GROMACS .gro file of N, CA, C and O in nm:
model
  496
    1MET      N    1   2.167  -1.861  -2.600
    1MET     CA    2   2.224  -1.904  -2.496
    1MET      C    3   2.097  -1.873  -2.401
    1MET      O    4   2.047  -1.728  -2.405
    2PRO      N    5   2.065  -1.931  -2.259
    2PRO     CA    6   1.997  -1.868  -2.159
    2PRO      C    7   2.053  -1.715  -2.125
    2PRO      O    8   2.141  -1.759  -2.080
    3ARG      N    9   1.939  -1.693  -2.031
    3ARG     CA   10   1.949  -1.563  -1.971
    3ARG      C   11   2.032  -1.602  -1.843
    3ARG      O   12   1.990  -1.720  -1.790
    4LYS      N   13   2.120  -1.508  -1.766
    4LYS     CA   14   2.182  -1.542  -1.635
    4LYS      C   15   2.038  -1.567  -1.546
    4LYS      O   16   1.980  -1.441  -1.548
    5LYS      N   17   2.039  -1.615  -1.408
    5LYS     CA   18   1.960  -1.626  -1.317
    5LYS      C   19   1.991  -1.500  -1.247
    5LYS      O   20   2.087  -1.472  -1.201
    6SER      N   21   1.899  -1.409  -1.196
    6SER     CA   22   1.892  -1.325  -1.091
    6SER      C   23   1.920  -1.367  -0.968
    6SER      O   24   1.835  -1.474  -0.947
    7ILE      N   25   1.989  -1.334  -0.872
    7ILE     CA   26   2.031  -1.368  -0.744
    7ILE      C   27   1.895  -1.265  -0.660
    7ILE      O   28   1.933  -1.184  -0.614
    8GLN      N   29   1.842  -1.340  -0.557
    8GLN     CA   30   1.757  -1.290  -0.464
    8GLN      C   31   1.839  -1.229  -0.334
    8GLN      O   32   1.947  -1.335  -0.296
    9GLN      N   33   1.838  -1.104  -0.338
    9GLN     CA   34   1.940  -1.035  -0.203
    9GLN      C   35   1.840  -1.083  -0.076
    9GLN      O   36   1.706  -1.103  -0.050
   10PRO      N   37   1.945  -1.098   0.024
   10PRO     CA   38   1.851  -1.136   0.147
   10PRO      C   39   1.810  -1.036   0.206
   10PRO      O   40   1.844  -0.934   0.207
   11PRO      N   41   1.681  -1.043   0.291
   11PRO     CA   42   1.623  -0.939   0.355
   11PRO      C   43   1.676  -0.861   0.471
   11PRO      O   44   1.811  -0.915   0.525
   12LEU      N   45   1.686  -0.757   0.466
   12LEU     CA   46   1.769  -0.678   0.609
   12LEU      C   47   1.737  -0.771   0.744
   12LEU      O   48   1.809  -0.799   0.820
   13ASP      N   49   1.635  -0.851   0.745
   13ASP     CA   50   1.592  -0.897   0.890
   13ASP      C   51   1.497  -1.000   0.844
   13ASP      O   52   1.398  -0.991   0.775
   14SER      N   53   1.474  -1.092   0.922
   14SER     CA   54   1.358  -1.206   0.921
   14SER      C   55   1.316  -1.283   1.030
   14SER      O   56   1.439  -1.327   1.117
   15PHE      N   57   1.181  -1.295   1.066
   15PHE     CA   58   1.165  -1.414   1.190
   15PHE      C   59   1.027  -1.498   1.179
   15PHE      O   60   0.972  -1.461   1.046
   16GLU      N   61   1.005  -1.570   1.228
   16GLU     CA   62   0.900  -1.651   1.215
   16GLU      C   63   0.823  -1.617   1.326
   16GLU      O   64   0.866  -1.618   1.477
   17THR      N   65   0.674  -1.630   1.316
   17THR     CA   66   0.594  -1.609   1.368
   17THR      C   67   0.470  -1.685   1.400
   17THR      O   68   0.458  -1.758   1.292
   18ILE      N   69   0.370  -1.728   1.498
   18ILE     CA   70   0.251  -1.842   1.485
   18ILE      C   71   0.140  -1.753   1.467
   18ILE      O   72   0.153  -1.683   1.575
   19ILE      N   73   0.092  -1.800   1.399
   19ILE     CA   74  -0.030  -1.722   1.379
   19ILE      C   75  -0.154  -1.806   1.417
   19ILE      O   76  -0.170  -1.931   1.386
   20GLY      N   77  -0.276  -1.762   1.466
   20GLY     CA   78  -0.370  -1.855   1.473
   20GLY      C   79  -0.355  -1.899   1.603
   20GLY      O   80  -0.304  -1.873   1.726
   21ASN      N   81  -0.477  -1.996   1.669
   21ASN     CA   82  -0.471  -2.078   1.825
   21ASN      C   83  -0.550  -2.218   1.783
   21ASN      O   84  -0.604  -2.264   1.696
   22GLY      N   85  -0.510  -2.290   1.857
   22GLY     CA   86  -0.537  -2.440   1.864
   22GLY      C   87  -0.498  -2.505   1.777
   22GLY      O   88  -0.379  -2.522   1.720
   23ILE      N   89  -0.604  -2.597   1.692
   23ILE     CA   90  -0.539  -2.680   1.602
   23ILE      C   91  -0.490  -2.610   1.477
   23ILE      O   92  -0.433  -2.627   1.355
   24THR      N   93  -0.540  -2.467   1.451
   24THR     CA   94  -0.494  -2.378   1.310
   24THR      C   95  -0.381  -2.296   1.338
   24THR      O   96  -0.376  -2.222   1.292
   25GLN      N   97  -0.323  -2.343   1.409
   25GLN     CA   98  -0.172  -2.258   1.380
   25GLN      C   99  -0.122  -2.257   1.279
   25GLN      O  100  -0.099  -2.377   1.222
   26GLU      N  101  -0.030  -2.172   1.274
   26GLU     CA  102   0.023  -2.180   1.099
   26GLU      C  103   0.182  -2.079   1.128
   26GLU      O  104   0.139  -1.965   1.204
   27ILE      N  105   0.278  -2.124   1.120
   27ILE     CA  106   0.436  -2.035   1.144
   27ILE      C  107   0.415  -1.979   1.009
   27ILE      O  108   0.407  -2.005   0.882
   28LEU      N  109   0.442  -1.863   0.996
   28LEU     CA  110   0.457  -1.727   0.942
   28LEU      C  111   0.599  -1.688   0.897
   28LEU      O  112   0.670  -1.653   1.028
   29LEU      N  113   0.684  -1.679   0.817
   29LEU     CA  114   0.789  -1.609   0.815
   29LEU      C  115   0.750  -1.465   0.745
   29LEU      O  116   0.691  -1.459   0.660
   30VAL      N  117   0.825  -1.393   0.857
   30VAL     CA  118   0.822  -1.247   0.772
   30VAL      C  119   0.962  -1.213   0.760
   30VAL      O  120   1.048  -1.213   0.823
   31GLU      N  121   0.944  -1.134   0.648
   31GLU     CA  122   1.083  -1.108   0.600
   31GLU      C  123   1.083  -0.934   0.612
   31GLU      O  124   0.973  -0.889   0.545
   32LEU      N  125   1.175  -0.868   0.603
   32LEU     CA  126   1.187  -0.694   0.625
   32LEU      C  127   1.252  -0.686   0.552
   32LEU      O  128   1.389  -0.697   0.525
   33ARG      N  129   1.173  -0.544   0.425
   33ARG     CA  130   1.292  -0.539   0.301
   33ARG      C  131   1.234  -0.424   0.321
   33ARG      O  132   1.157  -0.335   0.333
   34ASP      N  133   1.329  -0.325   0.246
   34ASP     CA  134   1.328  -0.196   0.186
   34ASP      C  135   1.362  -0.156   0.057
   34ASP      O  136   1.385  -0.278  -0.010
   35GLU      N  137   1.399  -0.088   0.024
   35GLU     CA  138   1.416  -0.020  -0.165
   35GLU      C  139   1.544  -0.107  -0.193
   35GLU      O  140   1.606  -0.110  -0.327
   36THR      N  141   1.638  -0.112  -0.102
   36THR     CA  142   1.803  -0.151  -0.127
   36THR      C  143   1.831  -0.323  -0.149
   36THR      O  144   1.922  -0.361  -0.182
   37CYS      N  145   1.703  -0.408  -0.111
   37CYS     CA  146   1.712  -0.542  -0.123
   37CYS      C  147   1.534  -0.577  -0.161
   37CYS      O  148   1.476  -0.628  -0.058
   38PRO      N  149   1.499  -0.527  -0.281
   38PRO     CA  150   1.372  -0.573  -0.275
   38PRO      C  151   1.347  -0.708  -0.306
   38PRO      O  152   1.447  -0.780  -0.389
   39GLU      N  153   1.238  -0.750  -0.297
   39GLU     CA  154   1.188  -0.891  -0.349
   39GLU      C  155   1.185  -0.930  -0.501
   39GLU      O  156   1.108  -0.816  -0.556
   40LEU      N  157   1.249  -0.998  -0.578
   40LEU     CA  158   1.245  -1.025  -0.728
   40LEU      C  159   1.143  -1.112  -0.758
   40LEU      O  160   1.063  -1.198  -0.662
   41GLY      N  161   1.059  -1.075  -0.864
   41GLY     CA  162   0.953  -1.145  -0.917
   41GLY      C  163   0.892  -1.071  -1.096
   41GLY      O  164   0.940  -0.988  -1.056
   42SER      N  165   0.830  -1.168  -1.134
   42SER     CA  166   0.774  -1.109  -1.225
   42SER      C  167   0.633  -0.997  -1.185
   42SER      O  168   0.542  -1.014  -1.126
   43GLY      N  169   0.663  -0.903  -1.250
   43GLY     CA  170   0.572  -0.791  -1.248
   43GLY      C  171   0.574  -0.742  -1.064
   43GLY      O  172   0.483  -0.652  -1.023
   44LYS      N  173   0.698  -0.765  -1.006
   44LYS     CA  174   0.664  -0.751  -0.870
   44LYS      C  175   0.737  -0.574  -0.836
   44LYS      O  176   0.668  -0.552  -0.750
   45TYR      N  177   0.779  -0.504  -0.942
   45TYR     CA  178   0.829  -0.371  -0.985
   45TYR      C  179   0.670  -0.321  -0.956
   45TYR      O  180   0.673  -0.188  -0.893
   46GLN      N  181   0.589  -0.370  -0.985
   46GLN     CA  182   0.473  -0.291  -1.027
   46GLN      C  183   0.348  -0.269  -0.904
   46GLN      O  184   0.324  -0.184  -0.861
   47SER      N  185   0.390  -0.373  -0.830
   47SER     CA  186   0.317  -0.385  -0.704
   47SER      C  187   0.392  -0.304  -0.613
   47SER      O  188   0.325  -0.241  -0.510
   48ASP      N  189   0.507  -0.285  -0.577
   48ASP     CA  190   0.599  -0.200  -0.515
   48ASP      C  191   0.545  -0.051  -0.528
   48ASP      O  192   0.524   0.022  -0.466
   49LYS      N  193   0.532  -0.039  -0.664
   49LYS     CA  194   0.517   0.109  -0.681
   49LYS      C  195   0.374   0.132  -0.672
   49LYS      O  196   0.337   0.207  -0.598
   50PHE      N  197   0.240   0.057  -0.682
   50PHE     CA  198   0.126   0.068  -0.630
   50PHE      C  199   0.153   0.073  -0.457
   50PHE      O  200   0.077   0.168  -0.406
   51GLU      N  201   0.225   0.019  -0.403
   51GLU     CA  202   0.220   0.013  -0.274
   51GLU      C  203   0.282   0.140  -0.202
   51GLU      O  204   0.255   0.199  -0.124
   52ASP      N  205   0.363   0.207  -0.277
   52ASP     CA  206   0.462   0.348  -0.259
   52ASP      C  207   0.363   0.444  -0.267
   52ASP      O  208   0.335   0.545  -0.198
   53ARG      N  209   0.258   0.446  -0.384
   53ARG     CA  210   0.171   0.562  -0.391
   53ARG      C  211   0.063   0.524  -0.305
   53ARG      O  212   0.017   0.613  -0.239
   54ARG      N  213   0.048   0.437  -0.255
   54ARG     CA  214  -0.080   0.411  -0.164
   54ARG      C  215  -0.008   0.469  -0.026
   54ARG      O  216  -0.095   0.506   0.025
   55ASP      N  217   0.118   0.410   0.016
   55ASP     CA  218   0.122   0.470   0.136
   55ASP      C  219   0.130   0.647   0.161
   55ASP      O  220   0.143   0.681   0.224
   56THR      N  221   0.198   0.695   0.031
   56THR     CA  222   0.211   0.830   0.016
   56THR      C  223   0.064   0.896   0.014
   56THR      O  224   0.049   0.955   0.115
   57ILE      N  225  -0.046   0.838  -0.038
   57ILE     CA  226  -0.175   0.896   0.003
   57ILE      C  227  -0.261   0.857   0.149
   57ILE      O  228  -0.302   0.908   0.215
   58LEU      N  229  -0.208   0.739   0.192
   58LEU     CA  230  -0.211   0.747   0.336
   58LEU      C  231  -0.165   0.813   0.453
   58LEU      O  232  -0.229   0.855   0.548
   59MET      N  233  -0.043   0.866   0.441
   59MET     CA  234   0.024   0.935   0.494
   59MET      C  235  -0.023   1.081   0.480
   59MET      O  236  -0.041   1.149   0.605
   60GLU      N  237  -0.055   1.106   0.386
   60GLU     CA  238  -0.153   1.238   0.334
   60GLU      C  239  -0.290   1.270   0.411
   60GLU      O  240  -0.311   1.340   0.457
   61LEU      N  241  -0.358   1.156   0.420
   61LEU     CA  242  -0.478   1.149   0.454
   61LEU      C  243  -0.453   1.126   0.592
   61LEU      O  244  -0.562   1.194   0.634
   62LEU      N  245  -0.396   1.055   0.652
   62LEU     CA  246  -0.355   1.086   0.819
   62LEU      C  247  -0.327   1.216   0.838
   62LEU      O  248  -0.370   1.254   0.988
   63ASP      N  249  -0.321   1.319   0.782
   63ASP     CA  250  -0.280   1.473   0.844
   63ASP      C  251  -0.420   1.539   0.859
   63ASP      O  252  -0.410   1.643   0.885
   64TYR      N  253  -0.518   1.494   0.801
   64TYR     CA  254  -0.623   1.576   0.802
   64TYR      C  255  -0.709   1.542   0.919
   64TYR      O  256  -0.697   1.436   0.965
   65GLU      N  257  -0.787   1.598   0.909
   65GLU     CA  258  -0.903   1.615   1.053
   65GLU      C  259  -0.981   1.488   1.052
   65GLU      O  260  -0.983   1.407   0.903
   66PRO      N  261  -1.041   1.398   1.143
   66PRO     CA  262  -1.118   1.289   1.139
   66PRO      C  263  -1.231   1.297   1.028
   66PRO      O  264  -1.276   1.184   0.976
   67ALA      N  265  -1.287   1.428   1.047
   67ALA     CA  266  -1.419   1.422   0.956
   67ALA      C  267  -1.371   1.421   0.833
   67ALA      O  268  -1.472   1.372   0.733
   68VAL      N  269  -1.270   1.476   0.804
   68VAL     CA  270  -1.232   1.496   0.678
   68VAL      C  271  -1.205   1.341   0.608
   68VAL      O  272  -1.226   1.252   0.482
   69GLN      N  273  -1.135   1.281   0.664
   69GLN     CA  274  -1.091   1.116   0.639
   69GLN      C  275  -1.210   1.051   0.622
   69GLN      O  276  -1.214   0.961   0.584
   70MET      N  277  -1.300   1.036   0.752
   70MET     CA  278  -1.396   0.976   0.733
   70MET      C  279  -1.489   1.011   0.592
   70MET      O  280  -1.562   0.917   0.536
   71ALA      N  281  -1.546   1.131   0.572
   71ALA     CA  282  -1.557   1.185   0.424
   71ALA      C  283  -1.516   1.133   0.326
   71ALA      O  284  -1.589   1.069   0.217
   72ALA      N  285  -1.392   1.101   0.322
   72ALA     CA  286  -1.323   1.062   0.218
   72ALA      C  287  -1.292   0.943   0.172
   72ALA      O  288  -1.334   0.856   0.094
   73LEU      N  289  -1.339   0.865   0.307
   73LEU     CA  290  -1.357   0.689   0.244
   73LEU      C  291  -1.475   0.658   0.283
   73LEU      O  292  -1.484   0.533   0.324
   74LYS      N  293  -1.551   0.735   0.285
   74LYS     CA  294  -1.709   0.686   0.297
   74LYS      C  295  -1.740   0.613   0.197
   74LYS      O  296  -1.829   0.508   0.185
   75SER      N  297  -1.704   0.655   0.065
   75SER     CA  298  -1.739   0.521  -0.044
   75SER      C  299  -1.651   0.542  -0.137
   75SER      O  300  -1.545   0.664  -0.142
   76ALA      N  301  -1.655   0.479  -0.274
   76ALA     CA  302  -1.564   0.519  -0.364
   76ALA      C  303  -1.544   0.624  -0.434
   76ALA      O  304  -1.469   0.705  -0.471
   77ALA      N  305  -1.644   0.701  -0.432
   77ALA     CA  306  -1.688   0.782  -0.543
   77ALA      C  307  -1.647   0.919  -0.456
   77ALA      O  308  -1.585   1.004  -0.506
   78SER      N  309  -1.689   0.936  -0.306
   78SER     CA  310  -1.604   1.022  -0.211
   78SER      C  311  -1.484   1.018  -0.221
   78SER      O  312  -1.402   1.125  -0.224
   79PHE      N  313  -1.402   0.882  -0.231
   79PHE     CA  314  -1.276   0.888  -0.259
   79PHE      C  315  -1.184   0.942  -0.343
   79PHE      O  316  -1.109   1.015  -0.348
   80LEU      N  317  -1.259   0.921  -0.469
   80LEU     CA  318  -1.244   1.002  -0.572
   80LEU      C  319  -1.244   1.093  -0.611
   80LEU      O  320  -1.138   1.190  -0.618
   81ARG      N  321  -1.349   1.163  -0.572
   81ARG     CA  322  -1.381   1.304  -0.561
   81ARG      C  323  -1.256   1.378  -0.451
   81ARG      O  324  -1.191   1.481  -0.489
   82TRP      N  325  -1.232   1.323  -0.318
   82TRP     CA  326  -1.098   1.355  -0.247
   82TRP      C  327  -0.957   1.377  -0.320
   82TRP      O  328  -0.921   1.462  -0.303
   83PHE      N  329  -0.972   1.272  -0.395
   83PHE     CA  330  -0.855   1.225  -0.480
   83PHE      C  331  -0.810   1.374  -0.563
   83PHE      O  332  -0.722   1.411  -0.591
   84ASN      N  333  -0.951   1.382  -0.622
   84ASN     CA  334  -0.948   1.487  -0.743
   84ASN      C  335  -0.888   1.645  -0.704
   84ASN      O  336  -0.825   1.695  -0.739
   85GLU      N  337  -0.979   1.647  -0.568
   85GLU     CA  338  -0.933   1.784  -0.540
   85GLU      C  339  -0.791   1.795  -0.438
   85GLU      O  340  -0.759   1.899  -0.422
   86THR      N  341  -0.718   1.686  -0.423
   86THR     CA  342  -0.607   1.696  -0.335
   86THR      C  343  -0.462   1.754  -0.457
   86THR      O  344  -0.515   1.753  -0.558
   87LYS      N  345  -0.346   1.749  -0.425
   87LYS     CA  346  -0.263   1.797  -0.473
   87LYS      C  347  -0.190   1.707  -0.565
   87LYS      O  348  -0.117   1.739  -0.663
   88TYR      N  349  -0.283   1.560  -0.540
   88TYR     CA  350  -0.211   1.465  -0.626
   88TYR      C  351  -0.236   1.494  -0.782
   88TYR      O  352  -0.158   1.374  -0.860
   89VAL      N  353  -0.316   1.481  -0.791
   89VAL     CA  354  -0.339   1.557  -0.940
   89VAL      C  355  -0.206   1.647  -1.024
   89VAL      O  356  -0.215   1.604  -1.160
   90GLN      N  357  -0.162   1.702  -0.954
   90GLN     CA  358  -0.050   1.804  -0.988
   90GLN      C  359   0.080   1.702  -1.008
   90GLN      O  360   0.177   1.744  -1.084
   91ASN      N  361   0.061   1.556  -0.943
   91ASN     CA  362   0.211   1.493  -0.902
   91ASN      C  363   0.177   1.387  -1.001
   91ASN      O  364   0.128   1.278  -0.999
   92PRO      N  365   0.242   1.397  -1.129
   92PRO     CA  366   0.259   1.308  -1.220
   92PRO      C  367   0.279   1.180  -1.215
   92PRO      O  368   0.219   1.047  -1.232
   93ASP      N  369   0.395   1.177  -1.115
   93ASP     CA  370   0.461   1.011  -1.047
   93ASP      C  371   0.305   0.942  -1.002
   93ASP      O  372   0.314   0.822  -0.999
   94LEU      N  373   0.244   1.004  -0.927
   94LEU     CA  374   0.161   0.967  -0.816
   94LEU      C  375   0.048   0.926  -0.918
   94LEU      O  376  -0.022   0.802  -0.877
   95VAL      N  377  -0.015   0.995  -1.002
   95VAL     CA  378  -0.155   0.937  -1.062
   95VAL      C  379  -0.131   0.899  -1.205
   95VAL      O  380  -0.198   0.829  -1.264
   96ASP      N  381   0.013   0.843  -1.248
   96ASP     CA  382   0.022   0.810  -1.418
   96ASP      C  383  -0.011   0.679  -1.399
   96ASP      O  384   0.017   0.579  -1.317
   97GLY      N  385  -0.086   0.653  -1.498
   97GLY     CA  386  -0.170   0.534  -1.537
   97GLY      C  387  -0.293   0.491  -1.459
   97GLY      O  388  -0.320   0.381  -1.453
   98TYR      N  389  -0.331   0.584  -1.387
   98TYR     CA  390  -0.444   0.563  -1.286
   98TYR      C  391  -0.598   0.607  -1.365
   98TYR      O  392  -0.600   0.726  -1.358
   99GLU      N  393  -0.662   0.501  -1.357
   99GLU     CA  394  -0.817   0.601  -1.411
   99GLU      C  395  -0.879   0.568  -1.315
   99GLU      O  396  -0.848   0.566  -1.224
  100ALA      N  397  -1.023   0.644  -1.335
  100ALA     CA  398  -1.085   0.660  -1.255
  100ALA      C  399  -1.133   0.549  -1.182
  100ALA      O  400  -1.151   0.521  -1.036
  101TYR      N  401  -1.155   0.434  -1.239
  101TYR     CA  402  -1.212   0.294  -1.227
  101TYR      C  403  -1.117   0.240  -1.158
  101TYR      O  404  -1.153   0.136  -1.048
  102THR      N  405  -0.974   0.289  -1.185
  102THR     CA  406  -0.858   0.197  -1.082
  102THR      C  407  -0.858   0.288  -0.940
  102THR      O  408  -0.861   0.220  -0.850
  103ILE      N  409  -0.873   0.420  -0.938
  103ILE     CA  410  -0.863   0.493  -0.818
  103ILE      C  411  -0.999   0.427  -0.717
  103ILE      O  412  -0.978   0.401  -0.603
  104LYS      N  413  -1.105   0.429  -0.805
  104LYS     CA  414  -1.237   0.378  -0.721
  104LYS      C  415  -1.248   0.241  -0.705
  104LYS      O  416  -1.287   0.212  -0.575
  105GLY      N  417  -1.186   0.172  -0.713
  105GLY     CA  418  -1.188   0.012  -0.719
  105GLY      C  419  -1.056   0.002  -0.637
  105GLY      O  420  -1.048  -0.033  -0.512
  106LYS      N  421  -0.945  -0.056  -0.699
  106LYS     CA  422  -0.796  -0.098  -0.624
  106LYS      C  423  -0.766  -0.022  -0.518
  106LYS      O  424  -0.713  -0.046  -0.416
  107LEU      N  425  -0.741   0.079  -0.574
  107LEU     CA  426  -0.673   0.188  -0.450
  107LEU      C  427  -0.764   0.229  -0.373
  107LEU      O  428  -0.702   0.195  -0.252
  108TYR      N  429  -0.866   0.242  -0.380
  108TYR     CA  430  -0.991   0.290  -0.249
  108TYR      C  431  -0.974   0.205  -0.134
  108TYR      O  432  -0.975   0.205  -0.033
  109LYS      N  433  -0.990   0.076  -0.207
  109LYS     CA  434  -1.039  -0.050  -0.112
  109LYS      C  435  -0.844  -0.101   0.001
  109LYS      O  436  -0.878  -0.098   0.070
  110SER      N  437  -0.757  -0.033  -0.102
  110SER     CA  438  -0.628  -0.126  -0.030
  110SER      C  439  -0.597   0.025   0.059
  110SER      O  440  -0.593   0.003   0.166
  111VAL      N  441  -0.643   0.161   0.006
  111VAL     CA  442  -0.626   0.271   0.134
  111VAL      C  443  -0.733   0.256   0.277
  111VAL      O  444  -0.693   0.265   0.348
  112LYS      N  445  -0.830   0.204   0.221
  112LYS     CA  446  -0.949   0.191   0.343
  112LYS      C  447  -0.915   0.110   0.435
  112LYS      O  448  -0.903   0.104   0.558
  113LYS      N  449  -0.840   0.014   0.351
  113LYS     CA  450  -0.830  -0.121   0.469
  113LYS      C  451  -0.710  -0.077   0.554
  113LYS      O  452  -0.694  -0.116   0.688
  114HIS      N  453  -0.545  -0.047   0.485
  114HIS     CA  454  -0.463  -0.005   0.585
  114HIS      C  455  -0.500   0.131   0.632
  114HIS      O  456  -0.442   0.099   0.758
  115PHE      N  457  -0.603   0.225   0.601
  115PHE     CA  458  -0.589   0.326   0.691
  115PHE      C  459  -0.684   0.273   0.827
  115PHE      O  460  -0.654   0.293   0.956
  116LEU      N  461  -0.787   0.187   0.839
  116LEU     CA  462  -0.828   0.145   0.950
  116LEU      C  463  -0.759   0.038   1.027
  116LEU      O  464  -0.758   0.071   1.135
  117ALA      N  465  -0.627  -0.038   0.936
  117ALA     CA  466  -0.549  -0.113   1.034
  117ALA      C  467  -0.479  -0.015   1.127
  117ALA      O  468  -0.429   0.009   1.234
  118LEU      N  469  -0.400   0.092   1.069
  118LEU     CA  470  -0.313   0.179   1.092
  118LEU      C  471  -0.428   0.284   1.244
  118LEU      O  472  -0.332   0.279   1.344
  119THR      N  473  -0.515   0.301   1.195
  119THR     CA  474  -0.609   0.385   1.328
  119THR      C  475  -0.653   0.300   1.419
  119THR      O  476  -0.680   0.323   1.551
  120HIS      N  477  -0.653   0.179   1.424
  120HIS     CA  478  -0.683   0.053   1.529
  120HIS      C  479  -0.563   0.023   1.596
  120HIS      O  480  -0.520   0.013   1.740
  121ILE      N  481  -0.474   0.018   1.538
  121ILE     CA  482  -0.312   0.011   1.596
  121ILE      C  483  -0.279   0.128   1.675
  121ILE      O  484  -0.217   0.164   1.792
  122LYS      N  485  -0.347   0.250   1.597
  122LYS     CA  486  -0.299   0.390   1.658
  122LYS      C  487  -0.363   0.420   1.836
  122LYS      O  488  -0.338   0.464   1.909
  123ASN      N  489  -0.504   0.362   1.802
  123ASN     CA  490  -0.599   0.380   1.909
  123ASN      C  491  -0.575   0.269   2.024
  123ASN      O  492  -0.570   0.309   2.148
  124ASN      N  493  -0.508   0.214   1.986
  124ASN     CA  494  -0.464   0.100   2.113
  124ASN      C  495  -0.321   0.060   2.150
  124ASN      O  496  -0.241   0.133   2.144
   0.00000   0.00000   0.00000
């Protein structure tokens, strides 16, 4: 007997926006969701877990002085050192399943990208 299909919960809000200019315009649908109406999909819970961890680290990094922020994001190795020196090592929920190569690779790239975007928005 086949399994019952999961029903996708509607987002909190959604809207369309146009990105690009001239011939390369594209209509993009933006959905606003939180933990009460997560998007369903295979492995989606893992990406949600990663994004929660990244956001927690970003908020902590934003509390530091600009010199510490730049030193931590200078390279993947310096990010790993900063990560190991902070309180995150004692928080098993945050570092569970994260090896050094994952922190230096995927997590570092994501934190740096979002940190630069946040500081750009903050400064403008």
